[in-house]
Amino acid sequence: MTDDRDPIARLVQACRPNESLAPDDPRYVNCDDVRGENLVARLERSLRRADPAKPEFKLFAGHRGVGKTSELLRLKRLLEKPARGRGTPRPFKVIFFDITDKLDPNDVDFPDLLVLTAAEVQRQLREACIPGFSKTSRYLERVWDDIKGTLAKKVVISGAEVDVEFAKLALEFRNQPNARQDLRAAIERQSTSLLAAVNDLLTHANKTLRTPAKGRKDGLILIIDGLDKVVRRELPNGGNTHDRLFIDRREQLASLNVHTIYTVPISLYYSPLSAQLEQTIGEFNTPLPMIHLRPDDRSRVAPDTAGMHKMWEILEKRCAYARVKIESVFDEPETGRYLCEMTGGHPRHLMMLVQSAAGAVDALPITRDAAEQAVRNYANSLLREVPDAFWPKIRKFAAPCEDIPKDEDHQRMLLLLHVFEYMNGRPWYEVNPVLRTLPKFNAD
């Protein structure tokens, strides 16, 4: 945060909506107590108790922007520390990567993911400098030679070590959309060998990490983030991109020889096909829910004190990072609380609304008129987005509902944040509060 920026510019920069925060970031806020369940602690316990010789797979879902990446980074940090009071004090080595850094989330298939996994496993194991461990293997080098022969002139990659070559190939999947199908076909012919070679590398790394020695670890864990961002679209030959990757390829996803966490789109959690995914890969963890701002009692009641305090804490941390006092950011505290309420407990939406409201004023403070304008702008974008056929179904969530239908329309409502999910011992569902501001929502 540079000093030559004016206060409102610093605030806007501190509230970047799409920036995931690590647990040591001064802007990070732990929201476990107002989400209803500590999913990170549950995952940590499960992975520490699992048999390293029998890989477990975890599916991690949640609304877009609710903080999944930040929570997975917190989990990574916990796993990389020695456990306390659990009988096994050793830390894990965690390989974490986000597929959107290298692949196109608009079009991802298993060959792309397998190539990126090969690249990231090699890169991060090399950087870890594990004693007595080579970052690659003759098996993987042999597979790469076969892939190069299969690719022929479709892509030219030369003059680099094998781990760098896999990284370059992953970038080709992103940068050459017109050649993507040819690249996939070439990898597909070697996919069985490539998967086996990656597993050979993972198994050897796991074994080396667990060998008694100074700095011994409890094994290897793989966290693959960003798969929840894979865009769902219909395919020309039938089906859709979500089913193609997560359902059709579920056997391959469950074939890595290491404990693995995959993020997945929240719509899959409510899909009729979710049972197939769970039976093959593993049980879904409860989706990471919104911060609940009021009790789930079906009545219009005052905002939940703990939830509102947590949203206010999020604002305070951002203001402190921007070196501005929260008292000077809003013309009155009620303006800030209004923005918190209109998010429905969605942290990213709070950042979006603050940035939008800041854009409506020349200098601090943000006025109530500017805050209401920010909400109107978001409401109008939702009005353009929501299909006419959705409105009667959305209105049914005016009061909290204990369940949501499993059909495709309701999956899309969750995916597109028309309906929010909350948790307080049990789930409940309620409409995005910004939709309430539209006359169309209140129409008979």
Tab-separated table of N, CA, C and O in Angstrom, residues 330-332 334-336 338-339 353 356-361 365-377:
chain	number	residue	atom	x	y	z
A	330	PHE	N	-17.472	6.152	6.337
A	330	PHE	CA	-18.907	6.308	6.091
A	330	PHE	C	-19.420	7.576	6.764
A	330	PHE	O	-18.921	7.979	7.822
A	331	ASP	N	-20.436	8.181	6.135
A	331	ASP	CA	-20.994	9.402	6.721
A	331	ASP	C	-21.621	9.129	8.078
A	331	ASP	O	-21.662	10.008	8.944
A	332	GLU	N	-22.094	7.918	8.280
A	332	GLU	CA	-22.599	7.483	9.578
A	332	GLU	C	-22.504	5.962	9.641
A	332	GLU	O	-22.518	5.283	8.600
A	334	GLU	N	-24.540	3.688	10.212
A	334	GLU	CA	-25.664	2.987	9.605
A	334	GLU	C	-25.434	2.728	8.115
A	334	GLU	O	-25.918	1.739	7.561
A	335	THR	N	-24.681	3.605	7.445
A	335	THR	CA	-24.383	3.398	6.022
A	335	THR	C	-23.533	2.146	5.828
A	335	THR	O	-23.794	1.328	4.939
A	336	GLY	N	-22.518	1.969	6.670
A	336	GLY	CA	-21.706	0.759	6.591
A	336	GLY	C	-22.495	-0.478	6.936
A	336	GLY	O	-22.353	-1.524	6.286
A	338	TYR	N	-25.669	-0.877	6.521
A	338	TYR	CA	-26.579	-1.131	5.401
A	338	TYR	C	-25.875	-1.972	4.326
A	338	TYR	O	-26.453	-2.948	3.815
A	339	LEU	N	-24.636	-1.625	3.987
A	339	LEU	CA	-23.902	-2.409	2.991
A	339	LEU	C	-23.673	-3.828	3.486
A	339	LEU	O	-23.789	-4.792	2.710
A	353	LEU	N	-19.389	-3.972	-3.087
A	353	LEU	CA	-20.273	-2.846	-2.794
A	353	LEU	C	-19.482	-1.650	-2.270
A	353	LEU	O	-19.792	-0.495	-2.605
A	356	SER	N	-17.835	-0.098	-5.288
A	356	SER	CA	-18.833	0.578	-6.122
A	356	SER	C	-19.299	1.875	-5.477
A	356	SER	O	-19.413	2.912	-6.141
A	357	ALA	N	-19.554	1.849	-4.168
A	357	ALA	CA	-20.003	3.054	-3.468
A	357	ALA	C	-18.898	4.112	-3.458
A	357	ALA	O	-19.176	5.312	-3.604
A	358	ALA	N	-17.636	3.681	-3.317
A	358	ALA	CA	-16.522	4.625	-3.346
A	358	ALA	C	-16.406	5.306	-4.705
A	358	ALA	O	-15.993	6.470	-4.796
A	359	GLY	N	-16.805	4.588	-5.755
A	359	GLY	CA	-16.761	5.167	-7.090
A	359	GLY	C	-17.797	6.246	-7.322
A	359	GLY	O	-17.735	6.973	-8.323
A	360	ALA	N	-18.754	6.360	-6.407
A	360	ALA	CA	-19.825	7.352	-6.565
A	360	ALA	C	-19.536	8.640	-5.809
A	360	ALA	O	-20.353	9.566	-5.829
A	361	VAL	N	-18.394	8.711	-5.114
A	361	VAL	CA	-18.052	9.925	-4.365
A	361	VAL	C	-16.652	10.383	-4.763
A	361	VAL	O	-15.814	9.593	-5.183
A	365	PRO	N	-16.330	10.938	3.183
A	365	PRO	CA	-16.919	9.623	3.463
A	365	PRO	C	-17.857	9.142	2.350
A	365	PRO	O	-18.310	9.924	1.515
A	366	ILE	N	-18.125	7.832	2.380
A	366	ILE	CA	-19.156	7.234	1.524
A	366	ILE	C	-20.509	7.583	2.124
A	366	ILE	O	-20.764	7.334	3.304
A	367	THR	N	-21.366	8.171	1.319
A	367	THR	CA	-22.678	8.606	1.797
A	367	THR	C	-23.708	7.498	1.643
A	367	THR	O	-23.491	6.522	0.915
A	368	ARG	N	-24.831	7.677	2.302
A	368	ARG	CA	-25.923	6.697	2.170
A	368	ARG	C	-26.405	6.647	0.727
A	368	ARG	O	-26.700	5.578	0.203
A	369	ASP	N	-26.485	7.809	0.045
A	369	ASP	CA	-26.908	7.823	-1.358
A	369	ASP	C	-25.950	7.002	-2.212
A	369	ASP	O	-26.383	6.250	-3.105
A	370	ALA	N	-24.634	7.123	-1.954
A	370	ALA	CA	-23.650	6.362	-2.726
A	370	ALA	C	-23.793	4.866	-2.451
A	370	ALA	O	-23.682	4.033	-3.366
A	371	ALA	N	-24.052	4.508	-1.195
A	371	ALA	CA	-24.236	3.100	-0.850
A	371	ALA	C	-25.467	2.528	-1.545
A	371	ALA	O	-25.434	1.412	-2.083
A	372	GLU	N	-26.561	3.293	-1.537
A	372	GLU	CA	-27.785	2.819	-2.194
A	372	GLU	C	-27.603	2.726	-3.701
A	372	GLU	O	-28.165	1.831	-4.339
A	373	GLN	N	-26.813	3.619	-4.275
A	373	GLN	CA	-26.527	3.539	-5.703
A	373	GLN	C	-25.742	2.275	-6.033
A	373	GLN	O	-25.997	1.620	-7.044
A	374	ALA	N	-24.783	1.920	-5.171
A	374	ALA	CA	-24.013	0.692	-5.383
A	374	ALA	C	-24.922	-0.528	-5.362
A	374	ALA	O	-24.787	-1.444	-6.182
A	375	VAL	N	-25.875	-0.553	-4.434
A	375	VAL	CA	-26.820	-1.668	-4.358
A	375	VAL	C	-27.706	-1.694	-5.599
A	375	VAL	O	-27.986	-2.762	-6.158
A	376	ARG	N	-28.156	-0.522	-6.059
A	376	ARG	CA	-28.994	-0.469	-7.266
A	376	ARG	C	-28.231	-0.991	-8.477
A	376	ARG	O	-28.798	-1.708	-9.318
A	377	ASN	N	-26.968	-0.638	-8.582
A	377	ASN	CA	-26.177	-1.106	-9.728
A	377	ASN	C	-26.095	-2.632	-9.745
A	377	ASN	O	-26.230	-3.263	-10.796
